[in-house]
XYZ file of N, CA, C and O in Angstrom:
748
model
N 0.843 -1.182 0.000
C 0.000 0.000 0.000
C 0.890 1.248 0.000
O 1.861 1.322 0.753
N 0.547 2.221 -0.837
C 1.343 3.438 -0.896
C 1.082 4.316 0.330
O -0.058 4.498 0.739
N 2.187 4.815 0.883
C 2.101 5.695 2.047
C 2.952 6.925 1.796
O 3.872 6.899 0.984
N 2.651 7.988 2.541
C 3.408 9.229 2.424
C 4.367 9.328 3.606
O 3.976 9.085 4.756
N 5.623 9.698 3.287
C 6.668 9.798 4.294
C 7.307 11.176 4.258
O 7.259 11.871 3.245
N 7.928 11.538 5.362
C 8.631 12.804 5.482
C 9.950 12.558 6.205
O 9.994 11.813 7.186
N 11.013 13.181 5.690
C 12.320 13.141 6.356
C 12.517 14.532 6.951
O 12.338 15.540 6.259
N 12.843 14.589 8.244
C 12.896 15.886 8.918
C 13.925 15.899 10.037
O 14.411 14.859 10.478
N 14.212 17.109 10.484
C 15.052 17.334 11.658
C 14.117 17.774 12.778
O 13.340 18.715 12.600
N 14.170 17.069 13.903
C 13.395 17.454 15.074
C 14.304 18.187 16.044
O 15.423 17.737 16.289
N 13.829 19.295 16.606
C 14.642 20.000 17.604
C 14.487 19.358 18.984
O 13.773 18.371 19.148
N 15.118 19.961 19.962
C 15.019 19.506 21.354
C 13.591 19.682 21.872
O 12.784 20.411 21.292
N 13.301 19.042 23.002
C 11.971 19.168 23.617
C 11.689 20.619 23.996
O 10.565 21.101 23.854
N 12.709 21.321 24.450
C 12.551 22.730 24.833
C 12.082 23.569 23.632
O 11.171 24.399 23.765
N 12.674 23.336 22.460
C 12.272 24.068 21.253
C 10.877 23.621 20.813
O 10.047 24.447 20.442
N 10.611 22.307 20.882
C 9.260 21.802 20.568
C 8.213 22.554 21.395
O 7.202 23.011 20.874
N 8.473 22.644 22.704
C 7.517 23.286 23.609
C 7.331 24.767 23.277
O 6.208 25.269 23.286
N 8.424 25.455 22.971
C 8.351 26.885 22.636
C 7.535 27.100 21.356
O 6.690 28.005 21.284
N 7.762 26.267 20.356
C 7.030 26.392 19.085
C 5.557 26.047 19.288
O 4.674 26.722 18.747
N 5.278 25.024 20.087
C 3.874 24.665 20.367
C 3.160 25.825 21.052
O 2.010 26.144 20.713
N 3.836 26.478 21.981
C 3.251 27.633 22.665
C 2.922 28.739 21.661
O 1.837 29.342 21.717
N 3.829 28.988 20.716
C 3.584 30.017 19.696
C 2.405 29.633 18.799
O 1.547 30.470 18.501
N 2.369 28.361 18.387
C 1.264 27.908 17.529
C -0.076 28.015 18.259
O -1.064 28.445 17.672
N -0.083 27.620 19.522
C -1.310 27.711 20.320
C -1.763 29.167 20.474
O -2.956 29.469 20.406
N -0.812 30.053 20.678
C -1.142 31.479 20.825
C -1.708 32.034 19.517
O -2.727 32.730 19.517
N -1.073 31.686 18.401
C -1.581 32.130 17.101
C -2.980 31.564 16.854
O -3.872 32.283 16.390
N -3.183 30.303 17.217
C -4.497 29.658 17.050
C -5.561 30.381 17.885
O -6.707 30.514 17.459
N -5.177 30.880 19.055
C -6.142 31.598 19.915
C -6.554 32.932 19.278
O -7.613 33.468 19.598
N -5.710 33.441 18.374
C -5.990 34.730 17.730
C -6.709 34.588 16.388
O -7.500 35.446 16.007
N -6.397 33.509 15.643
C -6.954 33.402 14.282
C -7.739 32.113 14.043
O -8.159 31.847 12.923
N -7.914 31.280 15.053
C -8.554 29.968 14.923
C -7.640 28.985 14.206
O -6.465 29.240 14.031
N -8.213 27.894 13.747
C -7.439 26.808 13.148
C -6.671 27.286 11.914
O -7.144 28.138 11.152
N -5.471 26.735 11.708
C -4.689 27.004 10.500
C -3.831 25.776 10.200
O -3.594 24.942 11.076
N -3.379 25.659 8.946
C -2.532 24.532 8.554
C -1.270 24.510 9.409
O -0.652 25.545 9.607
N -0.947 23.360 9.890
C 0.228 23.053 10.711
C 0.089 23.509 12.161
O 1.061 23.446 12.908
N -1.115 23.933 12.577
C -1.260 24.368 13.975
C -1.043 23.210 14.951
O -0.653 23.440 16.091
N -1.263 21.987 14.498
C -1.100 20.834 15.390
C 0.156 20.018 15.121
O 0.400 19.023 15.790
N 0.952 20.414 14.137
C 2.132 19.606 13.825
C 3.295 19.950 14.755
O 3.468 21.090 15.166
N 4.085 18.934 15.059
C 5.254 19.109 15.932
C 6.311 19.934 15.213
O 6.440 19.878 13.990
N 7.068 20.690 15.974
C 8.141 21.514 15.412
C 9.151 20.629 14.688
O 9.568 19.592 15.204
N 9.531 21.057 13.482
C 10.500 20.299 12.690
C 11.021 21.153 11.542
O 10.431 22.179 11.212
N 12.107 20.707 10.961
C 12.638 21.294 9.731
C 12.499 20.212 8.670
O 13.150 19.156 8.762
N 11.636 20.430 7.695
C 11.400 19.439 6.645
C 12.600 19.369 5.710
O 13.125 20.391 5.279
N 12.992 18.152 5.387
C 14.040 17.919 4.390
C 13.388 17.532 3.069
O 13.687 18.091 2.032
N 12.458 16.559 3.133
C 11.717 16.170 1.929
C 10.527 15.293 2.317
O 10.448 14.807 3.441
N 9.629 15.129 1.361
C 8.478 14.239 1.488
C 8.408 13.393 0.235
O 8.826 13.835 -0.842
N 7.869 12.177 0.385
C 7.698 11.301 -0.770
C 6.621 10.268 -0.468
O 6.281 10.031 0.688
N 6.098 9.664 -1.533
C 5.117 8.589 -1.405
C 5.667 7.358 -2.103
O 6.133 7.446 -3.248
N 5.645 6.226 -1.407
C 6.065 4.946 -1.994
C 5.254 3.828 -1.363
O 4.603 4.015 -0.326
N 5.335 2.654 -1.973
C 4.717 1.469 -1.399
C 5.455 1.137 -0.106
O 6.695 1.145 -0.082
N 4.712 0.854 0.945
C 5.348 0.620 2.247
C 6.303 -0.577 2.242
O 7.181 -0.668 3.091
N 6.182 -1.467 1.257
C 7.101 -2.611 1.171
C 8.514 -2.169 0.780
O 9.471 -2.920 0.968
N 8.667 -0.949 0.253
C 9.972 -0.444 -0.175
C 10.686 0.397 0.886
O 11.848 0.764 0.687
N 10.018 0.724 1.982
C 10.575 1.708 2.913
C 11.884 1.249 3.548
O 12.774 2.067 3.794
N 12.056 -0.054 3.798
C 13.295 -0.524 4.433
C 14.523 -0.222 3.582
O 15.586 0.110 4.117
N 14.386 -0.327 2.276
C 15.500 -0.020 1.368
C 15.921 1.440 1.531
O 17.110 1.756 1.576
N 14.961 2.341 1.688
C 15.272 3.761 1.836
C 15.740 4.102 3.241
O 16.536 5.016 3.429
N 15.278 3.343 4.222
C 15.796 3.522 5.583
C 17.297 3.237 5.609
O 18.057 3.936 6.275
N 17.723 2.203 4.887
C 19.147 1.869 4.817
C 19.947 3.015 4.202
O 21.034 3.343 4.664
N 19.411 3.626 3.158
C 20.093 4.756 2.507
C 20.208 5.939 3.465
O 21.262 6.569 3.554
N 19.133 6.229 4.179
C 19.144 7.338 5.142
C 20.166 7.047 6.244
O 20.951 7.917 6.623
N 20.172 5.815 6.736
C 21.118 5.431 7.786
C 22.557 5.643 7.336
O 23.383 6.202 8.069
N 22.886 5.197 6.105
C 24.260 5.327 5.590
C 24.683 6.788 5.495
O 25.806 7.140 5.857
N 23.790 7.644 5.027
C 24.123 9.064 4.894
C 24.270 9.696 6.275
O 25.220 10.437 6.531
N 23.347 9.413 7.181
C 23.389 10.007 8.525
C 24.640 9.582 9.289
O 25.144 10.337 10.120
N 25.158 8.405 8.999
C 26.370 7.933 9.660
C 27.561 8.849 9.380
O 28.478 8.950 10.190
N 27.522 9.578 8.248
C 28.640 10.447 7.878
C 28.524 11.858 8.469
O 29.475 12.624 8.420
N 27.364 12.202 9.013
C 27.146 13.562 9.516
C 27.747 13.760 10.899
O 27.721 12.860 11.736
N 28.236 14.979 11.125
C 28.794 15.372 12.418
C 27.750 16.255 13.119
O 27.264 17.224 12.530
N 27.381 15.920 14.367
C 26.397 16.744 15.088
C 26.869 18.196 15.215
O 28.072 18.469 15.256
N 25.906 19.111 15.279
C 26.231 20.535 15.375
C 25.079 21.281 16.057
O 23.967 20.778 16.156
N 25.397 22.475 16.499
C 24.430 23.344 17.175
C 23.651 24.152 16.128
O 24.236 24.670 15.187
N 22.331 24.244 16.303
C 21.485 25.067 15.433
C 20.967 26.236 16.265
O 20.464 26.041 17.375
N 21.106 27.425 15.704
C 20.646 28.647 16.359
C 19.550 29.267 15.490
O 19.795 29.612 14.339
N 18.345 29.367 16.047
C 17.214 29.982 15.353
C 17.061 31.392 15.902
O 16.834 31.559 17.100
N 17.208 32.410 15.032
C 17.278 33.763 15.579
C 16.381 34.810 14.915
O 16.457 35.977 15.271
N 15.556 34.406 13.948
C 14.651 35.393 13.346
C 13.454 34.703 12.680
O 13.461 33.485 12.482
N 12.450 35.501 12.385
C 11.254 35.013 11.707
C 11.312 35.411 10.247
O 12.022 36.342 9.861
N 10.547 34.708 9.442
C 10.440 35.038 8.034
C 9.105 34.558 7.506
O 8.330 33.911 8.223
N 8.825 34.873 6.253
C 7.579 34.406 5.648
C 7.775 34.142 4.167
O 8.640 34.737 3.527
N 6.987 33.206 3.677
C 6.859 32.960 2.245
C 5.455 33.445 1.910
O 4.474 32.726 2.119
N 5.373 34.671 1.460
C 4.060 35.276 1.242
C 3.213 34.497 0.230
O 2.008 34.353 0.414
N 3.852 33.975 -0.823
C 3.098 33.244 -1.845
C 2.499 31.945 -1.307
O 1.484 31.475 -1.822
N 3.097 31.363 -0.265
C 2.576 30.132 0.335
C 1.822 30.421 1.636
O 1.276 29.504 2.247
N 1.816 31.668 2.063
C 1.154 32.010 3.315
C 1.824 31.363 4.520
O 1.158 31.008 5.486
N 3.144 31.220 4.455
C 3.869 30.551 5.536
C 4.611 31.556 6.404
O 5.236 32.483 5.899
N 4.523 31.358 7.709
C 5.282 32.149 8.669
C 6.158 31.158 9.424
O 5.682 30.115 9.875
N 7.455 31.467 9.541
C 8.378 30.476 10.078
C 9.493 31.105 10.908
O 9.725 32.310 10.861
N 10.197 30.225 11.639
C 11.391 30.586 12.390
C 12.571 30.160 11.519
O 12.584 29.050 10.977
N 13.562 31.038 11.396
C 14.699 30.754 10.526
C 16.001 30.644 11.320
O 16.170 31.312 12.342
N 16.923 29.820 10.809
C 18.234 29.705 11.453
C 19.146 30.863 11.069
O 18.942 31.495 10.029
N 20.144 31.125 11.907
C 21.147 32.126 11.546
C 21.985 31.593 10.373
O 21.836 30.432 9.971
N 22.850 32.421 9.837
C 23.608 32.069 8.628
C 24.503 30.845 8.831
O 24.562 29.963 7.969
N 25.188 30.750 9.977
C 26.049 29.587 10.237
C 25.243 28.292 10.294
O 25.650 27.271 9.740
N 24.110 28.330 10.981
C 23.257 27.147 11.086
C 22.699 26.767 9.717
O 22.658 25.587 9.357
N 22.283 27.770 8.962
C 21.748 27.528 7.617
C 22.802 26.843 6.748
O 22.511 25.876 6.043
N 24.052 27.325 6.846
C 25.147 26.742 6.066
C 25.479 25.319 6.510
O 25.999 24.534 5.725
N 25.190 24.977 7.757
C 25.405 23.613 8.247
C 24.233 22.700 7.870
O 24.426 21.507 7.598
N 23.020 23.258 7.847
C 21.825 22.465 7.539
C 21.690 22.133 6.049
O 21.274 21.031 5.695
N 22.056 23.061 5.193
C 21.857 22.861 3.749
C 22.552 21.609 3.197
O 21.927 20.846 2.466
N 23.830 21.351 3.527
C 24.455 20.123 3.004
C 23.793 18.847 3.533
O 23.719 17.847 2.826
N 23.315 18.887 4.773
C 22.599 17.739 5.349
C 21.362 17.460 4.492
O 21.106 16.322 4.087
N 20.599 18.514 4.232
C 19.371 18.383 3.441
C 19.688 17.876 2.034
O 19.058 16.944 1.545
N 20.684 18.480 1.424
C 21.052 18.128 0.044
C 21.535 16.674 -0.049
O 21.125 15.937 -0.944
N 22.395 16.255 0.878
C 22.902 14.877 0.854
C 21.794 13.853 1.054
O 21.791 12.802 0.407
N 20.855 14.147 1.951
C 19.739 13.219 2.155
C 18.836 13.180 0.923
O 18.396 12.110 0.504
N 18.571 14.332 0.335
C 17.756 14.369 -0.879
C 18.427 13.596 -2.009
O 17.763 12.846 -2.728
N 19.748 13.746 -2.137
C 20.500 13.008 -3.167
C 20.397 11.499 -2.941
O 20.280 10.736 -3.895
N 20.473 11.071 -1.684
C 20.436 9.639 -1.377
C 19.080 9.015 -1.714
O 18.983 7.813 -1.919
N 18.045 9.839 -1.776
C 16.688 9.356 -2.082
C 16.294 9.679 -3.523
O 15.125 9.628 -3.877
N 17.302 9.998 -4.337
C 17.086 10.511 -5.683
C 16.122 9.702 -6.563
O 15.337 10.307 -7.272
N 16.149 8.379 -6.558
C 15.215 7.694 -7.467
C 13.749 8.027 -7.176
O 12.902 7.876 -8.033
N 13.485 8.527 -5.971
C 12.105 8.849 -5.595
C 11.714 10.228 -6.109
O 12.560 11.105 -6.263
N 10.420 10.393 -6.323
C 9.904 11.718 -6.683
C 9.713 12.477 -5.366
O 8.801 12.206 -4.597
N 10.635 13.415 -5.094
C 10.648 14.117 -3.816
C 9.997 15.480 -3.905
O 10.174 16.200 -4.884
N 9.304 15.829 -2.837
C 8.897 17.216 -2.620
C 9.961 17.740 -1.656
O 9.988 17.365 -0.482
N 10.888 18.555 -2.190
C 12.062 18.966 -1.426
C 11.900 20.338 -0.788
O 11.231 21.203 -1.337
N 12.572 20.500 0.325
C 12.713 21.813 0.938
C 14.142 22.263 0.666
O 15.083 21.525 0.938
N 14.293 23.444 0.107
C 15.630 23.961 -0.220
C 16.136 24.915 0.863
O 17.330 25.133 0.990
N 15.211 25.511 1.607
C 15.547 26.559 2.556
C 15.191 26.089 3.974
O 14.011 25.947 4.302
N 16.185 25.820 4.827
C 15.873 25.318 6.164
C 15.061 26.329 6.984
O 15.452 27.485 7.101
N 13.935 25.872 7.519
C 13.068 26.726 8.336
C 12.147 25.841 9.170
O 11.956 24.672 8.861
N 11.578 26.431 10.221
C 10.643 25.737 11.103
C 9.314 26.487 11.058
O 9.213 27.599 11.570
N 8.314 25.884 10.420
C 7.035 26.566 10.214
C 6.270 26.783 11.513
O 6.207 25.903 12.363
N 5.693 27.974 11.608
C 4.717 28.265 12.666
C 3.332 28.008 12.069
O 2.524 27.306 12.635
N 3.078 28.610 10.901
C 1.800 28.424 10.219
C 1.998 28.366 8.714
O 2.887 29.012 8.177
N 1.147 27.573 8.057
C 1.188 27.462 6.598
C -0.187 27.794 6.036
O -1.195 27.682 6.732
N -0.190 28.201 4.772
C -1.424 28.530 4.051
C -2.257 29.568 4.806
O -3.483 29.493 4.856
N -1.563 30.524 5.408
C -2.246 31.608 6.119
C -2.730 32.644 5.100
O -2.057 32.893 4.101
N -3.862 33.246 5.386
C -4.330 34.341 4.540
C -3.382 35.525 4.744
O -2.679 35.586 5.762
N -3.355 36.477 3.814
C -2.497 37.655 4.016
C -2.777 38.360 5.352
O -1.846 38.816 6.023
N -4.046 38.399 5.760
C -4.402 39.029 7.041
C -3.803 38.255 8.216
O -3.265 38.842 9.155
N -3.919 36.923 8.163
C -3.391 36.097 9.250
C -1.865 36.082 9.264
O -1.259 35.991 10.327
N -1.254 36.200 8.101
C 0.198 36.311 8.013
C 0.660 37.593 8.711
O 1.643 37.597 9.458
N -0.096 38.659 8.510
C 0.226 39.947 9.150
C 0.071 39.833 10.671
O 0.919 40.328 11.425
N -0.979 39.165 11.114
C -1.196 38.969 12.553
C -0.018 38.191 13.150
O 0.522 38.572 14.199
N 0.388 37.118 12.488
C 1.517 36.306 12.974
C 2.784 37.155 13.078
O 3.509 37.085 14.076
N 3.027 37.990 12.072
C 4.249 38.807 12.083
C 4.201 39.888 13.155
O 5.245 40.347 13.610
N 2.999 40.269 13.581
C 2.882 41.244 14.667
C 2.987 40.577 16.040
O 3.493 41.177 16.984
N 2.521 39.333 16.130
C 2.580 38.602 17.402
C 4.001 38.157 17.746
O 4.404 38.175 18.907
N 4.740 37.730 16.727
C 6.064 37.150 16.949
C 7.108 37.983 16.217
O 7.148 38.000 14.992
N 7.942 38.659 16.978
C 8.929 39.555 16.354
C 10.376 39.196 16.709
O 11.270 39.468 15.927
N 10.599 38.609 17.882
C 11.961 38.227 18.256
C 11.983 36.777 18.723
O 11.009 36.305 19.325
N 13.101 36.125 18.454
C 13.235 34.701 18.812
C 14.701 34.377 19.058
O 15.577 34.916 18.381
N 14.970 33.554 20.038
C 16.313 33.030 20.328
C 16.139 31.594 20.803
O 15.804 31.358 21.954
N 16.316 30.637 19.903
C 16.205 29.228 20.259
C 17.436 28.488 19.744
O 17.966 28.828 18.684
N 17.866 27.483 20.499
C 19.016 26.663 20.108
C 18.702 25.203 20.356
O 17.969 24.873 21.294
N 19.259 24.346 19.509
C 19.185 22.908 19.777
C 20.382 22.218 19.122
O 20.996 22.749 18.206
N 20.693 21.047 19.640
C 21.794 20.253 19.133
C 21.241 19.307 18.079
O 20.378 18.475 18.383
N 21.675 19.459 16.854
C 21.196 18.625 15.750
C 22.094 17.401 15.653
O 23.262 17.515 15.267
N 21.556 16.244 16.016
C 22.371 15.034 16.021
C 21.641 13.806 15.468
O 22.099 12.681 15.641
N 20.502 14.047 14.802
C 19.754 12.937 14.219
C 18.724 13.444 13.215
O 18.398 14.638 13.187
N 18.236 12.515 12.413
C 17.182 12.762 11.433
C 16.031 11.830 11.792
O 16.260 10.714 12.276
N 14.809 12.255 11.546
C 13.670 11.377 11.778
C 12.969 11.075 10.453
O 12.958 11.897 9.531
N 12.404 9.887 10.380
C 11.543 9.489 9.273
C 10.137 9.427 9.837
O 9.912 8.793 10.873
N 9.224 10.124 9.163
C 7.846 10.178 9.644
C 6.907 9.608 8.587
O 7.199 9.675 7.395
N 5.797 9.071 9.055
C 4.760 8.533 8.167
C 3.479 9.323 8.410
O 3.174 9.685 9.553
N 2.759 9.581 7.340
C 1.514 10.339 7.466
C 0.383 9.436 7.932
O 0.140 8.378 7.350
N -0.296 9.865 8.990
C -1.516 9.201 9.436
C -2.642 9.798 8.593
O -2.971 10.977 8.757
N -3.227 9.015 7.674
C -4.230 9.579 6.760
C -5.510 10.047 7.454
O -6.222 10.899 6.916
N -5.785 9.540 8.639
C -6.998 9.951 9.358
C -6.755 11.252 10.112
O -7.501 12.215 9.971
N -5.669 11.298 10.894
C -5.353 12.512 11.653
C -4.726 13.591 10.781
O -4.627 14.739 11.193
N -4.244 13.187 9.591
C -3.545 14.102 8.681
C -2.344 14.759 9.374
O -2.064 15.936 9.203
N -1.646 13.944 10.163
C -0.426 14.371 10.851
C 0.637 13.302 10.645
O 0.332 12.111 10.604
N 1.893 13.749 10.550
C 2.996 12.813 10.470
C 3.370 12.349 11.871
O 3.274 13.112 12.829
N 3.793 11.084 11.989
C 4.307 10.570 13.253
C 5.643 9.871 12.977
O 5.854 9.310 11.898
N 6.548 9.940 13.930
C 7.893 9.396 13.768
C 7.848 7.873 13.778
O 7.264 7.269 14.676
N 8.476 7.274 12.747
C 8.567 5.809 12.706
C 10.005 5.323 12.864
O 10.228 4.149 13.139
N 10.974 6.218 12.677
C 12.365 5.817 12.848
C 13.250 7.045 13.075
O 12.914 8.136 12.629
N 14.361 6.826 13.764
C 15.332 7.877 14.058
C 16.706 7.404 13.584
O 17.053 6.239 13.783
N 17.439 8.324 12.957
C 18.752 7.996 12.413
C 19.795 8.928 13.024
O 19.884 10.099 12.633
N 20.570 8.430 13.998
C 21.571 9.289 14.650
C 22.730 9.612 13.708
O 23.065 8.819 12.827
N 23.314 10.772 13.912
C 24.507 11.149 13.167
C 25.667 10.313 13.715
O 25.896 10.282 14.918
N 26.401 9.663 12.826
C 27.459 8.742 13.243
C 28.811 9.371 13.468
O 29.720 8.729 13.982
N 28.962 10.641 13.061
C 30.237 11.335 13.244
C 31.373 10.620 12.504
O 32.505 10.573 12.967
N 31.034 10.015 11.349
C 32.010 9.283 10.541
C 32.088 9.886 9.140
O 31.654 9.269 8.169
N 32.644 11.099 9.026
C 32.695 11.719 7.704
C 33.503 10.867 6.733
O 34.459 10.202 7.127
N 33.056 10.876 5.475
C 33.775 10.129 4.448
C 35.126 10.801 4.238
O 35.196 12.024 4.150
N 36.188 10.009 4.138
C 37.480 10.633 3.847
C 37.450 11.237 2.448
O 36.865 10.659 1.543
N 38.035 12.418 2.328
C 38.074 13.055 1.021
C 39.148 12.383 0.190
O 40.240 12.098 0.667
N 38.805 12.115 -1.065
C 39.752 11.482 -1.971
C 40.805 12.493 -2.378
O 40.498 13.590 -2.824
N 42.077 12.118 -2.181
C 43.183 12.982 -2.566
C 44.003 12.226 -3.604
O 44.431 11.095 -3.357
N 44.197 12.847 -4.756
C 44.997 12.222 -5.805
C 46.444 12.133 -5.335
O 47.052 13.128 -4.981
N 46.961 10.928 -5.291
C 48.332 10.733 -4.854
C 49.252 10.441 -6.036
O 48.815 10.328 -7.173
N 50.486 10.274 -5.741
C 51.476 9.945 -6.760
C 52.226 8.700 -6.308
O 52.548 8.545 -5.128
N 52.481 7.797 -7.235
C 53.207 6.573 -6.892
C 54.711 6.816 -6.827
O 55.446 6.075 -6.194
N 55.197 7.851 -7.497
C 56.651 8.081 -7.537
C 57.007 9.467 -7.067
O 56.366 10.411 -7.247
């Protein structure tokens, strides 16, 4: 049976709680909105495949994650994608530069799949907000300082009834970077 999956970075419990508080506060001001109930995360990609194939892709994710070195992520400002009605928390430049290769390498490892990719690391507060609700969100939330240690990737599966993703596997960073190939000389 075909299922929908998501590969993501989950922050610490402290960051989860802070983002949930913000989502709940926004919900109290504008009512229900897309992603108001989803756990804080940074999406890497989404895909749909037959569930009988997922183990093969879990192995690929595991191999890539084994090469990653854990690092600190600093979230320090808000942003929006006006065309998508999204309001989000963004990482600082150093964190963004550390997150992008992680995202790209994981997306490359899943290449045979038709991926819905995220190119810009961010943590959504709300999605598909109307222009009015986007303005409300930007007035409610103006400053942010959150940090977490990024040391794993999660694989999530969509619950078609609840329309929420839930974690089915975790892939720790192995701190085993691939040695860079250096052209040598025999003589």
